[in-house]
Amino acid sequence: MALKYKLKREQVLDDDGTEIATVRGLSLNDIVGLIMINKDAMEGLFAQFNGRDPESIGEDDINGIGIAMIESAPTLVAQAIAEATDAYKDHQQVEGEDTPMDTILSMPTGLQIHLLEKIGRLTFEKGGSPKKLLAQVMTLVGKDLSASPRA
């Protein structure tokens, strides 16, 4: 049987109806990769869940991760947006021009949140809740995060 999955994408529009980006959900592979390259920032975020039963993690806990990421790890947020928009897929760096990361990092916070909301909905649309994904990610990277060397 052939794989019949089709990657779902959605446009993100500005207030005046101008398309800002087209986003997709993040795969487990995308999320683990983002976490691994941002170990220091993620260690603090995941510490609050260390040793907890996944069933004890509530919606407020999950929402808190998103808010904490925006406050303490803006580069991680920008990387997630870049990943979900495939910003570097066809990007050719031209000297003197902004990179996709430069553009994303300069976006107003409200616009970044709007992008993250769409990305989050597409990420969790099928196959489980944020709680379930958090438990999977913790299982996959938890040991690596706790074993990371201290500076």
Short mmCIF file of C-alpha atoms in Angstrom, two decimals:
data_model
loop_
_atom_site.label_atom_id
_atom_site.label_comp_id
_atom_site.label_asym_id
_atom_site.label_seq_id
_atom_site.Cartn_x
_atom_site.Cartn_y
_atom_site.Cartn_z
CA MET A 1 0.00 0.00 0.00
CA ALA A 2 1.37 3.39 -0.97
CA LEU A 3 1.63 6.22 1.50
CA LYS A 4 -1.30 8.54 0.89
CA TYR A 5 -0.46 11.29 3.35
CA LYS A 6 -0.50 14.81 1.90
CA LEU A 7 1.26 17.54 3.85
CA LYS A 8 -1.28 20.17 4.82
CA ARG A 9 -0.28 23.81 4.53
CA GLU A 10 -2.14 27.00 5.40
CA GLN A 11 -1.69 30.60 4.42
CA VAL A 12 -1.12 33.17 7.14
CA LEU A 13 -2.58 36.55 6.27
CA ASP A 14 -1.85 40.00 7.64
CA ASP A 15 -4.70 42.21 8.87
CA ASP A 16 -5.11 43.70 5.39
CA GLY A 17 -5.34 40.26 3.74
CA THR A 18 -1.76 40.20 2.44
CA GLU A 19 -0.16 36.75 2.57
CA ILE A 20 2.71 36.70 5.04
CA ALA A 21 3.66 33.05 4.79
CA THR A 22 2.45 29.54 4.14
CA VAL A 23 3.04 27.22 7.09
CA ARG A 24 2.94 23.51 7.79
CA GLY A 25 2.91 21.55 11.00
CA LEU A 26 6.19 20.46 12.54
CA SER A 27 7.09 16.79 12.46
CA LEU A 28 8.48 14.97 15.46
CA ASN A 29 11.83 15.02 13.65
CA ASP A 30 11.59 18.84 13.26
CA ILE A 31 10.77 19.29 16.95
CA VAL A 32 13.53 17.02 18.22
CA GLY A 33 16.01 18.78 15.94
CA LEU A 34 14.97 22.21 17.23
CA ILE A 35 15.25 21.01 20.82
CA MET A 36 18.67 19.46 20.31
CA ILE A 37 20.19 22.60 18.77
CA ASN A 38 18.67 24.69 21.57
CA LYS A 39 19.53 22.42 24.51
CA ASP A 40 20.34 25.20 26.96
CA ALA A 41 17.08 27.06 26.40
CA MET A 42 15.03 23.86 26.41
CA GLU A 43 16.59 22.38 29.54
CA GLY A 44 14.91 24.99 31.72
CA LEU A 45 11.58 24.64 29.95
CA PHE A 46 11.55 20.85 30.28
CA ALA A 47 12.84 20.80 33.88
CA GLN A 48 9.34 21.55 35.16
CA PHE A 49 8.09 18.30 33.60
CA ASN A 50 11.00 16.04 34.57
CA GLY A 51 9.68 12.96 36.34
CA ARG A 52 6.03 13.93 35.94
CA ASP A 53 3.40 11.56 34.64
CA PRO A 54 2.35 12.86 31.19
CA GLU A 55 -1.29 12.63 32.29
CA SER A 56 -0.61 15.24 34.98
CA ILE A 57 0.43 17.82 32.37
CA GLY A 58 -2.42 20.20 31.66
CA GLU A 59 -3.32 22.66 28.93
CA ASP A 60 -2.00 25.54 31.05
CA ASP A 61 1.38 23.77 31.30
CA ILE A 62 1.51 23.40 27.52
CA ASN A 63 0.51 27.03 26.92
CA GLY A 64 3.17 28.07 29.42
CA ILE A 65 5.86 26.45 27.28
CA GLY A 66 4.88 28.59 24.30
CA ILE A 67 4.89 31.80 26.31
CA ALA A 68 8.18 30.91 27.99
CA MET A 69 9.75 30.17 24.60
CA ILE A 70 8.75 33.56 23.23
CA GLU A 71 10.15 35.29 26.32
CA SER A 72 13.35 33.29 26.84
CA ALA A 73 14.17 31.70 23.49
CA PRO A 74 13.26 34.04 20.63
CA THR A 75 15.79 32.35 18.36
CA LEU A 76 14.11 28.99 18.93
CA VAL A 77 10.74 30.56 18.05
CA ALA A 78 12.24 32.02 14.87
CA GLN A 79 13.82 28.67 14.00
CA ALA A 80 10.45 26.93 14.45
CA ILE A 81 8.78 29.48 12.17
CA ALA A 82 11.59 29.12 9.62
CA GLU A 83 11.20 25.32 9.72
CA ALA A 84 7.40 25.46 9.35
CA THR A 85 7.58 27.92 6.46
CA ASP A 86 10.42 26.03 4.74
CA ALA A 87 12.13 29.43 4.68
CA TYR A 88 15.52 28.06 3.69
CA LYS A 89 14.27 25.55 1.10
CA ASP A 90 15.04 27.71 -1.94
CA HIS A 91 16.92 30.50 -0.18
CA GLN A 92 20.04 31.82 -1.86
CA GLN A 93 22.00 34.12 0.44
CA VAL A 94 22.87 37.44 -1.17
CA GLU A 95 25.38 39.64 0.56
CA GLY A 96 23.70 42.63 2.18
CA GLU A 97 20.22 41.11 2.13
CA ASP A 98 18.36 39.81 5.16
CA THR A 99 18.22 36.08 5.81
CA PRO A 100 14.87 34.44 6.58
CA MET A 101 15.94 34.38 10.26
CA ASP A 102 16.61 38.16 10.16
CA THR A 103 13.12 38.70 8.74
CA ILE A 104 11.42 36.44 11.28
CA LEU A 105 13.31 37.91 14.24
CA SER A 106 12.27 41.43 13.15
CA MET A 107 8.55 40.53 12.98
CA PRO A 108 6.30 42.01 15.67
CA THR A 109 5.64 39.62 18.55
CA GLY A 110 1.93 39.45 17.74
CA LEU A 111 2.69 38.27 14.22
CA GLN A 112 5.10 35.62 15.50
CA ILE A 113 2.40 34.41 17.90
CA HIS A 114 -0.12 34.30 15.04
CA LEU A 115 2.29 32.16 12.99
CA LEU A 116 2.96 29.89 15.99
CA GLU A 117 -0.77 29.40 16.56
CA LYS A 118 -1.26 28.19 12.98
CA ILE A 119 1.86 26.03 13.17
CA GLY A 120 0.70 24.57 16.48
CA ARG A 121 -2.75 23.73 15.15
CA LEU A 122 -1.26 21.99 12.12
CA THR A 123 1.33 20.20 14.27
CA PHE A 124 -1.23 18.77 16.67
CA GLU A 125 -4.13 18.34 14.22
CA LYS A 126 -3.63 14.62 13.73
CA GLY A 127 -1.99 12.01 15.87
CA GLY A 128 -2.28 13.45 19.30
CA SER A 129 -2.48 16.34 21.64
CA PRO A 130 0.33 18.65 22.71
CA LYS A 131 0.47 16.62 25.94
CA LYS A 132 1.09 13.39 24.02
CA LEU A 133 3.74 15.00 21.83
CA LEU A 134 5.45 16.50 24.87
CA ALA A 135 5.62 13.06 26.46
CA GLN A 136 7.11 11.60 23.26
CA VAL A 137 9.69 14.37 22.97
CA MET A 138 10.62 14.07 26.64
CA THR A 139 11.19 10.36 26.13
CA LEU A 140 13.31 10.93 23.01
CA VAL A 141 15.46 13.80 24.22
CA GLY A 142 15.12 13.79 28.01
CA LYS A 143 18.26 11.80 28.62
CA ASP A 144 20.27 13.95 26.23
CA LEU A 145 19.08 17.16 27.89
CA SER A 146 19.85 15.95 31.39
CA ALA A 147 23.27 14.75 30.28
CA SER A 148 24.25 18.03 28.65
CA PRO A 149 27.43 19.49 30.13
CA ARG A 150 27.23 22.56 32.33
CA ALA A 151 29.35 25.53 31.39
#
